[in-house]
XYZ file of C-alpha atoms in Angstrom:
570
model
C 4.654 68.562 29.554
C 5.953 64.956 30.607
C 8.686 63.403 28.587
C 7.675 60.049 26.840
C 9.069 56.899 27.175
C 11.119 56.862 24.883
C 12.611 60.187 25.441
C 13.502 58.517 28.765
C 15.254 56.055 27.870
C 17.304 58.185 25.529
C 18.019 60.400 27.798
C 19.381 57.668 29.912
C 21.270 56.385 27.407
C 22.938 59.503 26.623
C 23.994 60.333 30.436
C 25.293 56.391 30.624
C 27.845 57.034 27.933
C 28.752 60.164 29.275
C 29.791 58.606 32.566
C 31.775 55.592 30.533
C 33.793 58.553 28.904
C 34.830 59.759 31.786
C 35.642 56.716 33.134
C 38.925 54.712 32.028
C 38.044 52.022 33.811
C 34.760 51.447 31.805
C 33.998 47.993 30.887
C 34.975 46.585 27.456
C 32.621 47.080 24.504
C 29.877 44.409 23.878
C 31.420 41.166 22.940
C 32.285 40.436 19.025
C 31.821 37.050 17.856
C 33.546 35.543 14.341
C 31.070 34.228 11.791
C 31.430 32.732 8.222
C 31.816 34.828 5.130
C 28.923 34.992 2.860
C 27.289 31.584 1.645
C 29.645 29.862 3.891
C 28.051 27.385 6.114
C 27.665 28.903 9.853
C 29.897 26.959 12.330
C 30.012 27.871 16.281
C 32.201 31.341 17.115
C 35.208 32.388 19.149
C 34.194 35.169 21.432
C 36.429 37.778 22.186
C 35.688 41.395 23.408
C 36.859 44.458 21.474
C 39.501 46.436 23.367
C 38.841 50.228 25.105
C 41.968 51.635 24.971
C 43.691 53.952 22.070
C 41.781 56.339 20.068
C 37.979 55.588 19.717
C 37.771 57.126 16.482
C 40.935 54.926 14.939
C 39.809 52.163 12.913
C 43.296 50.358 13.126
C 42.643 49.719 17.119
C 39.738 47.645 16.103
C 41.451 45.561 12.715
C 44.635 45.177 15.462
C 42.247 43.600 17.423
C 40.835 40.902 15.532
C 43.773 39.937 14.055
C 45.425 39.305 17.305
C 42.974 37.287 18.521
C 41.434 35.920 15.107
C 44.915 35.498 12.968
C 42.858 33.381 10.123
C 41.281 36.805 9.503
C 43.786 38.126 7.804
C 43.039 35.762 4.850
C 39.753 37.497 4.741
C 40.108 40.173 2.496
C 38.612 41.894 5.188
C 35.571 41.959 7.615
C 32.334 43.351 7.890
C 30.480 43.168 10.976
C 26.435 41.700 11.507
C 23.616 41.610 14.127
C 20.667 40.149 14.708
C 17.510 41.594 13.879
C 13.753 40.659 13.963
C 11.259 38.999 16.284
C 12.050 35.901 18.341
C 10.828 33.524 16.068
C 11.987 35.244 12.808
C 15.679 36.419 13.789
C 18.064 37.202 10.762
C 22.028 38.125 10.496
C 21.771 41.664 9.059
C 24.659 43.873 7.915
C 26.249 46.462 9.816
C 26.851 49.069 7.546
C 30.280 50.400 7.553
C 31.035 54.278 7.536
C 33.433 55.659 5.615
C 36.303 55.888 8.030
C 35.719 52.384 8.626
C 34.583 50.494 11.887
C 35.834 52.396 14.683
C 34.870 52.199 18.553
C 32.841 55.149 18.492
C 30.894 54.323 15.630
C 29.659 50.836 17.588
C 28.964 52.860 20.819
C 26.345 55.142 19.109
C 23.297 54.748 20.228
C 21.949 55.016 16.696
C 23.800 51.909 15.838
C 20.898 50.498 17.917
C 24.145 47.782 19.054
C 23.798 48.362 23.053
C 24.377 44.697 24.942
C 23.713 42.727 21.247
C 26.102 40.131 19.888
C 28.093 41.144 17.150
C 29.219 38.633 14.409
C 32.075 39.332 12.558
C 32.165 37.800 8.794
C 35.391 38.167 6.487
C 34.727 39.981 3.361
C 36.234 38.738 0.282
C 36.546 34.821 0.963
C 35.828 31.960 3.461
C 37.963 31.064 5.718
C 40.028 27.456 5.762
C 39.045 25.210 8.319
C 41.607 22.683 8.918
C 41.886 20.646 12.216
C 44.204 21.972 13.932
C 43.805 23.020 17.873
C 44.234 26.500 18.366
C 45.999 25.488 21.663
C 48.680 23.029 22.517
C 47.879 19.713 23.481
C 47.717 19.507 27.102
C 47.807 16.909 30.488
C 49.808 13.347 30.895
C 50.157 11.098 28.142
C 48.153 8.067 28.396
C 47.677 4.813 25.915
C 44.813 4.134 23.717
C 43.351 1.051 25.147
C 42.625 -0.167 21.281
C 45.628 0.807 19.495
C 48.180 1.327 22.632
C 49.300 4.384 20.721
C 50.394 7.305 23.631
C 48.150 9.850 23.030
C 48.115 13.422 24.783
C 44.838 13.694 27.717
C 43.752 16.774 25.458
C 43.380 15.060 22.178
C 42.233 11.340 23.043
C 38.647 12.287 22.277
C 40.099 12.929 19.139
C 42.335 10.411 18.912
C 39.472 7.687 19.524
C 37.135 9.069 16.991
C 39.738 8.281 14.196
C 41.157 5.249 15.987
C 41.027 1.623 14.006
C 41.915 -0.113 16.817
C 45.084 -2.069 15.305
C 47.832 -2.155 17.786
C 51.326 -0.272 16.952
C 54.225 -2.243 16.550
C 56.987 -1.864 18.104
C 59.194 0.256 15.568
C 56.345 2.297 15.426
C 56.140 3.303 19.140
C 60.029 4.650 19.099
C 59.064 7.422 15.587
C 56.773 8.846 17.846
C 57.608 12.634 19.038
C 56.332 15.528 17.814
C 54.851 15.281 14.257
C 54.940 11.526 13.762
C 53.660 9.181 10.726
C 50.915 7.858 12.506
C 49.720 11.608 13.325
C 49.967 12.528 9.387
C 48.122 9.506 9.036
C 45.353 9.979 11.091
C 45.150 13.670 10.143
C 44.729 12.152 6.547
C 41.471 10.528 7.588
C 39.827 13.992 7.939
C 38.428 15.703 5.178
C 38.852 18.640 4.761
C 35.448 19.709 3.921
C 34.418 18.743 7.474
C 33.529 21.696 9.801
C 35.772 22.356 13.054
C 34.018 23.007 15.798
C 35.887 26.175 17.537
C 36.894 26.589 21.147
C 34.403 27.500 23.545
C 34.272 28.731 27.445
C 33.241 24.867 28.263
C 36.005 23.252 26.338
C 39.751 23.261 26.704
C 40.477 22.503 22.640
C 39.304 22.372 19.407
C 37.478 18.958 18.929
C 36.706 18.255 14.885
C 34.037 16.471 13.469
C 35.979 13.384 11.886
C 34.125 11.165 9.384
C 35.400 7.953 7.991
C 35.012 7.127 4.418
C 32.145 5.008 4.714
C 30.199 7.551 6.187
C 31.389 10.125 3.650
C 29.797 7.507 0.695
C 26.808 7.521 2.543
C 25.788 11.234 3.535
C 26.630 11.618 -0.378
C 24.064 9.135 -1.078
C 21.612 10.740 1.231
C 22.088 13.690 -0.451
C 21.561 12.416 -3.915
C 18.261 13.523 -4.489
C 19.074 17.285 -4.110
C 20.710 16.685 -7.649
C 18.634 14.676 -9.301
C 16.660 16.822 -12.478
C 13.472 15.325 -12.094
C 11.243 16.324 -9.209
C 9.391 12.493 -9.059
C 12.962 10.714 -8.826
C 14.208 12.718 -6.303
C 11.203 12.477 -4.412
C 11.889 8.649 -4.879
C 15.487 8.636 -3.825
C 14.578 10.782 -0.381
C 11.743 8.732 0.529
C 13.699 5.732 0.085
C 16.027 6.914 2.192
C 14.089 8.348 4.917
C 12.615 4.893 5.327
C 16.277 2.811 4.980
C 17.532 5.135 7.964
C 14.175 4.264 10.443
C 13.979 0.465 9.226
C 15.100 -0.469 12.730
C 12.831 1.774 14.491
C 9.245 0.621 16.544
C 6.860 -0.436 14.368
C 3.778 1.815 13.806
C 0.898 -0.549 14.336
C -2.548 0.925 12.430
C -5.884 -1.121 13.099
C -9.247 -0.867 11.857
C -12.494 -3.052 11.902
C -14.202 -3.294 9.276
C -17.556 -4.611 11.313
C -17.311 -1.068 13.675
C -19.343 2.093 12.111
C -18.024 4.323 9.766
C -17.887 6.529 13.031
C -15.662 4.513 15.010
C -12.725 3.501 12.100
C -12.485 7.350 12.006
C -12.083 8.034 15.378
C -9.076 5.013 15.067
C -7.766 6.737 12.263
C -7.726 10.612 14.021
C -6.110 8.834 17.305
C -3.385 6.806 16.018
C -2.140 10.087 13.992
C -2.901 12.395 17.061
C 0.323 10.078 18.884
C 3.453 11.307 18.671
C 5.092 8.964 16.960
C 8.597 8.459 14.651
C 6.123 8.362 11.908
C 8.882 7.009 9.318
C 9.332 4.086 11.043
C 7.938 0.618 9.235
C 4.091 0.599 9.092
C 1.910 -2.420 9.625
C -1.532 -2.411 8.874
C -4.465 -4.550 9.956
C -7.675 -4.755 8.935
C -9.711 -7.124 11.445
C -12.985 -8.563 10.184
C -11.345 -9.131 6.554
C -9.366 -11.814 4.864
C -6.887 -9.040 2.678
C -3.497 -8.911 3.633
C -0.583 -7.466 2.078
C 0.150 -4.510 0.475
C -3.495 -4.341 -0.397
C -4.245 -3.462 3.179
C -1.948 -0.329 3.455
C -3.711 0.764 -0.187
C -7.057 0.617 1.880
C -5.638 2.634 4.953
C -4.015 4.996 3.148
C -7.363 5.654 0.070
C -9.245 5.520 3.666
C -7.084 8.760 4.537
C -6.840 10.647 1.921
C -11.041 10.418 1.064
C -11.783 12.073 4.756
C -9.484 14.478 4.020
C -10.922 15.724 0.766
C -14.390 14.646 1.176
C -14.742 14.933 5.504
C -15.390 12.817 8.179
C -18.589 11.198 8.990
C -17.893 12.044 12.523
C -19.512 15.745 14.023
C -16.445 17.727 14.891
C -17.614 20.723 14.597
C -21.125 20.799 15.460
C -21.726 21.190 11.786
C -22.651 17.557 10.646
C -19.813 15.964 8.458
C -16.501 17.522 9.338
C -15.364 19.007 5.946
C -10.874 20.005 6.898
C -11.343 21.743 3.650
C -13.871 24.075 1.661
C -14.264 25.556 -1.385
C -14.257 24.915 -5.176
C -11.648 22.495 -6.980
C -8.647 23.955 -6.914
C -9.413 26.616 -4.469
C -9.956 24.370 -1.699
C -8.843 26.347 1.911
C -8.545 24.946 5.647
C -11.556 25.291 6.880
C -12.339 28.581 9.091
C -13.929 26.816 12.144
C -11.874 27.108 15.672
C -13.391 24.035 17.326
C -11.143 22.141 14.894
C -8.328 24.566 14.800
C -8.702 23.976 18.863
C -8.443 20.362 18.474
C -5.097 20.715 16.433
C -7.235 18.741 14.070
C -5.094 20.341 11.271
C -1.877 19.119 12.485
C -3.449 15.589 12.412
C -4.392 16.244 8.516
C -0.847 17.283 7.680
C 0.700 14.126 9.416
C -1.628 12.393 7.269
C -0.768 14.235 4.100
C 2.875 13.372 4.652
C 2.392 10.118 5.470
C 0.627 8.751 2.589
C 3.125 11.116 0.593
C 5.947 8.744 2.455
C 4.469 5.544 1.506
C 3.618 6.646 -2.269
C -0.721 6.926 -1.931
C -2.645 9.311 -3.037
C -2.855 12.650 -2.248
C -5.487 15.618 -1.596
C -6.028 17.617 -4.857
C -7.244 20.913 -5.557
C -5.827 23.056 -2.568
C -5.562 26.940 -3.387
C -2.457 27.767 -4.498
C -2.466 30.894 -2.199
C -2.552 29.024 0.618
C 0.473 26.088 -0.952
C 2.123 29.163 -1.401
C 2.251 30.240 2.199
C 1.944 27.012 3.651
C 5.826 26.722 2.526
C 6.983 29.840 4.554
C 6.013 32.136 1.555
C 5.332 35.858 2.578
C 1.568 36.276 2.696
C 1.283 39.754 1.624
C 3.052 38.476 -1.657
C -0.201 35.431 -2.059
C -1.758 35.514 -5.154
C -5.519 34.997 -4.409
C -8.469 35.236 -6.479
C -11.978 35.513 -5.781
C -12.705 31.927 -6.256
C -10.154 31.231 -3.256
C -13.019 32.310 -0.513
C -15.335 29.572 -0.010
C -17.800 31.458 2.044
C -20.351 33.097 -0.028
C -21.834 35.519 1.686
C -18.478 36.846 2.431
C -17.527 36.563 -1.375
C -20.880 38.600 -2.750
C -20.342 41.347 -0.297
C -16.226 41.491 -1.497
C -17.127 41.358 -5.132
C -19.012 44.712 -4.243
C -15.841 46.401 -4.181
C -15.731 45.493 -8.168
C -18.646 47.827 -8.740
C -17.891 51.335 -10.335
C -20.403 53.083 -7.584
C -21.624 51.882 -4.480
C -25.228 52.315 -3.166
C -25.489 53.835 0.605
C -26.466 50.233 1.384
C -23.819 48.188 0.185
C -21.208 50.733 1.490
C -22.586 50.113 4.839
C -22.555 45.966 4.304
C -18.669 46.544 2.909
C -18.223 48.731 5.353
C -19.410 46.572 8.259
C -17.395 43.478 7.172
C -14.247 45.470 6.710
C -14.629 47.012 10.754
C -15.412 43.808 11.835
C -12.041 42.397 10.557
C -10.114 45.665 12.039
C -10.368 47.574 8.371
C -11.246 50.997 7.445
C -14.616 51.791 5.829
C -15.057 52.017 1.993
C -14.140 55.014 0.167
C -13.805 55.942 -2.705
C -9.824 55.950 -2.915
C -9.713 52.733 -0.828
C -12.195 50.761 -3.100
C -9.351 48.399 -5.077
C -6.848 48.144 -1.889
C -9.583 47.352 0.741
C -11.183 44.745 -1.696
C -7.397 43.013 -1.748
C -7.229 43.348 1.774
C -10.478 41.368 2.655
C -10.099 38.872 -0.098
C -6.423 38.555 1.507
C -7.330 38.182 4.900
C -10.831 35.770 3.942
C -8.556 32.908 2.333
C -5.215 33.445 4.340
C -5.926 35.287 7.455
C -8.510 33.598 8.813
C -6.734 30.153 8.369
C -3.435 31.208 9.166
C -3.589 28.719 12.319
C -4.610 26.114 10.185
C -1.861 26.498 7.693
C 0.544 26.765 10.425
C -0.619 23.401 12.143
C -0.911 21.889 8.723
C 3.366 22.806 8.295
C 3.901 20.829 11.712
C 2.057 18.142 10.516
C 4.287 18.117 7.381
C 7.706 18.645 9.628
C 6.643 15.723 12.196
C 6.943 13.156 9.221
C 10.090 14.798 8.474
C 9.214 15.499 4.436
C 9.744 18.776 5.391
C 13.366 19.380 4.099
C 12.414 17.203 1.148
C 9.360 20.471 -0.116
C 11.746 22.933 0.806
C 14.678 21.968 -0.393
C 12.740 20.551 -3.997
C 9.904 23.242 -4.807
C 9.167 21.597 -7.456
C 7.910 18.332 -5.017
C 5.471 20.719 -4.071
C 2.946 19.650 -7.066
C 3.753 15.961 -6.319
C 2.261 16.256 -3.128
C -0.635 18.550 -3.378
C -1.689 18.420 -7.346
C -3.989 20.408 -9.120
C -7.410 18.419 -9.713
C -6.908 19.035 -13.725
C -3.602 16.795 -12.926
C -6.343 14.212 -11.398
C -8.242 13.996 -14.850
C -8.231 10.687 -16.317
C -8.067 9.908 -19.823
C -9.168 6.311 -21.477
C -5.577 6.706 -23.295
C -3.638 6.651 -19.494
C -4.855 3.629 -18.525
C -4.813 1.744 -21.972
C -0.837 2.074 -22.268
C -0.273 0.995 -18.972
C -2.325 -2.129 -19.115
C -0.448 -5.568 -20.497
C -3.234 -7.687 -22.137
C -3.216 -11.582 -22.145
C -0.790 -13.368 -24.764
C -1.422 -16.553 -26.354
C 1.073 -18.424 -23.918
C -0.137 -17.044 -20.629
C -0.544 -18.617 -17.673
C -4.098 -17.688 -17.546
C -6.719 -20.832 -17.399
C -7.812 -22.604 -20.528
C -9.810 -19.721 -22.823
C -10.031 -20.073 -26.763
C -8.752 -17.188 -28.554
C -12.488 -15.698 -29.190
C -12.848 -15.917 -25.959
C -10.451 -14.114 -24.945
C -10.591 -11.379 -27.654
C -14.244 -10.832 -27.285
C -13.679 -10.621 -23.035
C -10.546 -7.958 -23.877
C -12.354 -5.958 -26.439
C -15.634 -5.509 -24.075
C -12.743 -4.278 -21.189
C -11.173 -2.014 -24.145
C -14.453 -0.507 -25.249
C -15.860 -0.085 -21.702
C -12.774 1.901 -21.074
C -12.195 4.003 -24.120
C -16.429 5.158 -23.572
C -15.565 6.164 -19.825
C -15.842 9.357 -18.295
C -12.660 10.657 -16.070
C -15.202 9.766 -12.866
C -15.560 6.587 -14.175
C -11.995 5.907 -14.947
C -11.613 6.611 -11.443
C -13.390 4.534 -9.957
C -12.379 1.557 -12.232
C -8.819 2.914 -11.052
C -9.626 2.309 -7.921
C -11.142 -1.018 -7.830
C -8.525 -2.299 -9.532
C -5.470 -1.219 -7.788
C -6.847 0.456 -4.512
C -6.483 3.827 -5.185
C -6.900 6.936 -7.883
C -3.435 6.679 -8.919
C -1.851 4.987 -11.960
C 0.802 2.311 -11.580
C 3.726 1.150 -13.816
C 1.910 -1.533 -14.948
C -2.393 -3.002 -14.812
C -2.559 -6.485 -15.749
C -5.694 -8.192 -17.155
C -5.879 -11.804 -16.434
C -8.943 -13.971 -17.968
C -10.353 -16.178 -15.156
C -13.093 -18.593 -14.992
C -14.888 -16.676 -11.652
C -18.041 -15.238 -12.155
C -17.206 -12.110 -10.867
C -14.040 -9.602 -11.062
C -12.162 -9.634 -8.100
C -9.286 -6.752 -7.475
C -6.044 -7.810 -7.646
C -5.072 -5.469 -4.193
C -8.131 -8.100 -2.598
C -5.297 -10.888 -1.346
C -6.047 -14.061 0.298
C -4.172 -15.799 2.586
């Protein structure tokens, strides 16, 4: 009987590290690279290769090792040793579990170690390591003048030297302290902090070169970072928006036009191909609406309510050969991508999560109701883990022949119809031991496997705006950005304590008080008998969008009809 493959390979294996036995010359053991201890932050490794000489089964050869050529080791506490694991796209450090008798050579030769040609990382045990900037060689080549400062630096550390340099010449009683450790070098040293990473030696470069940050930099990564401390999820939402935009304020405009006079058809197809560009999306934003006198911010409200209602409600426009193009289906808050490839094809989804972020950037609306199975695994979260209910499947027919599975018995018929839609979808037939996990694994697969290419182009649409590190970072921004629809529900009470009525000495035109009070109390009573649909669109009209402002003024005016405030003329 013929061996398998991998009984080949084995094989192989085995007869390869027979011959290195018996071979002094073998070549050294796979190369060992340093990494951080635990929680540290992962910088770039030294790579050295373990030695081949001494006793293979002597731990000491390999700690003699690394602290030879890693000295900073020793304040360690000790090592451990990792490799990676996993697919290409999903690679992970994992431990290397150490035997009893420690790490010895033999131990990382066995083939069960499953170590063969792999990078090792090498991690100290009990503490991180400091990381000060010093070179771990001497400085090297002529000494040459700084062209700002006229200091003499070494060739090796000008780099250095000029990332740190002020540019105020030396003096002349300055220039004769220099040798060896001088003032100016403690000085300059001073200027890095000692929180700043070192980059370590590598085969391309001849010394250690540190990252060196002055102060005003320092003041304002901290401020960039603010909103990772911040308690509340809406202010730090606030801070990193505000700061996303500060850092591209100098970057090319983003120019968004629409006509107003085209067909509904043709302002979406403008909308779907200025988000298909690639673009530095947070970058300032200028909207025009041709065919209409509004300007201001009241344009950018219209754009971005324009958005947000295709993307809940669909597009006019026949994408995918089903009438109005619907991005998602299902009930309110169970709303999924929808399951149609011609749009998955188009990377139509990637264009919707753009969009999402976008509006999220420049405080609109947002889409409400979207299952929180698929939030859950739209932000990298393990889809076997999903919590999804029945209502989660918008189709059906697919739905009734799932919620068979809930039935004590099954007739011959509907095992067959279960039966047919679980085979179709690469499942086992119904039985009756597999009746509860099969009816999991087709709900499962209904809501997140068939729009797991949707989800995933939705997540690049997200990371394109560059919100992305914002959701993760914050989970609880998550809800700011795709809300429940009960969050959506208006009450009469929400808008009356944001609205500021008219006082007595406004600067509204000439009304008697009657006039006023009886105009006021119709608005008050019209509002307070509203439904939440209602409310909404009043919301709307009067500030562009379903979302509730700081503040809704009420101004009495002599016009015979309302006009919105968001309507500006020029």
């Amino acid at each position: 009987m013929s061996k398998s493959c991998p009984e080949l390979l084995r094989e192989a294996a085995n007869l390869i590290e027979e011959a290195l036995s018996r071979n002094p010359t073998a070549p050294a053991a796979p190369v060992a690279t340093a990494a951080p201890a635990a929680q540290s932050p992962q910088i770039p490794a030294a790579q050295s290769r373990t030695p081949v000489q001494g006793n293979d089964h002597d731990p000491m050869v390999i700690t003699n090792k690394l602290m030879e050529v890693f000295p900073k080791l020793q304040q360690g506490g000790g090592f451990e040793f990792l490799k990676l694991v996993g697919s290409t796209r999903s690679r992970n450090l994992a431990l290397l579990q150490c035997p009893s008798t420690g790490y010895t050579l033999s131990y990382l030769k066995d083939p069960s170690t499953m170590i063969g040609q792999a990078t090792i990382y090498i991690r100290p045990l009990q503490q991180d390591l400091p990381l000060d900037c010093e070179s771990s060689r001497p400085a090297s080549g002529p000494v040459i003048p700084c062209i700002s400062c006229h200091k003499e630096v070494p060739f090796s550390e000008m780099k250095l030297h000029r990332l740190s340099c002020n540019g105020t010449p030396m003096q002349g009683s300055e220039r004769e302290q220099e040798g060896g450790q001088s003032e100016e070098d403690d000085s300059e040293t001073a200027l890095v902090s000692d929180s700043v990473p070192v980059r370590p030696e590598t085969s391309a470069e001849s010394a250690v070169v540190p990252a060196v940050i002055v102060n005003e930099e320092l003041d304002r990564k901290e401020t960039d970072s603010e909103w990772k401390l911040l308690k509340e999820p809406t202010q730090a939402a606030k801070v990193f928006k505000e700061n996303l935009l500060r850092e591209h304020a100098t970057g090319k405009p983003l120019r968004m036009k629409m006509d107003v006079r085209d067909s509904e058809e043709d302002r979406e197809r403008e909308l779907l191909l200025f988000y298909k560009q690639q673009q530095e999306w947070a970058c300032p934003l200028h909207c025009t609406l041709v065919g209409d006198v509004a300007i201001g911010e009241g344009v950018m409200r219209y754009f971005m309510t324009t958005i947000i209602s295709k993307l809940q409600f669909g597009f006019s426009l026949d994408l995918g050969g089903m009438g109005r193009t619907l991005l998602f289906e299902g009930e309110p808050d169970h709303l999924v991508p929808a399951a149609s490839e011609a749009l998955t094809e188009s990377n139509l989804f990637r264009v919707a999560g753009r969009m999402l972020a976008h509006t999220f950037l420049h405080d609109g609306p947002h889409v409400t109701g979207l299952s929180p199975a698929v939030i859950h695994v739209l932000f990298n979260g393990d889809p076997e883990m999903a919590t999804v209910v029945t209502e989660d499947c918008p189709d059906l027919h697919i739905r009734s022949i799932i919620e068979l599975l809930e039935h004590e018995e099954l007739t011959p018929e509907q095992k067959d119809t279960v039966s047919d839609l679980s085979m179709s979808w690469d499942l086992p037939a119904v039985t009756k031991t597999n009746r509860r996990w099969l009816h999991n694994k087709l709900l499962l697969h209904a809501v997140v496997g068939r729009t797991m290419r949707q989800i995933k182009q939705l997540r690049k649409g997200l990371k394109d705006v560059m919100v992305w590190p914002l959701l993760t970072s914050r989970p609880d921004v998550v809800p700011l950005l795709f809300p429940k629809m009960a969050d959506m529900q208006f009450t009469p009470q929400m808008l009356l304590e944001k609205i500021t009525w008219p006082v007595e000495d406004s600067d509204d035109e000439d009304f008697d008080l009657d006039t006023t009070c009886r105009i006021t109390g119709f608005l008050r009573m019209f509002i307070e008998t509203a439904s939440s649909g209602t409310l909404a669109q009043l919301l709307t009209f009067w500030v562009g969008w379903e979302m509730l402002p700081p503040e809704l003024r009420v101004e009495i005016s002599g016009e015979p009809f309302p006009r919105p405030p968001h309507a500006l003329k020029p």
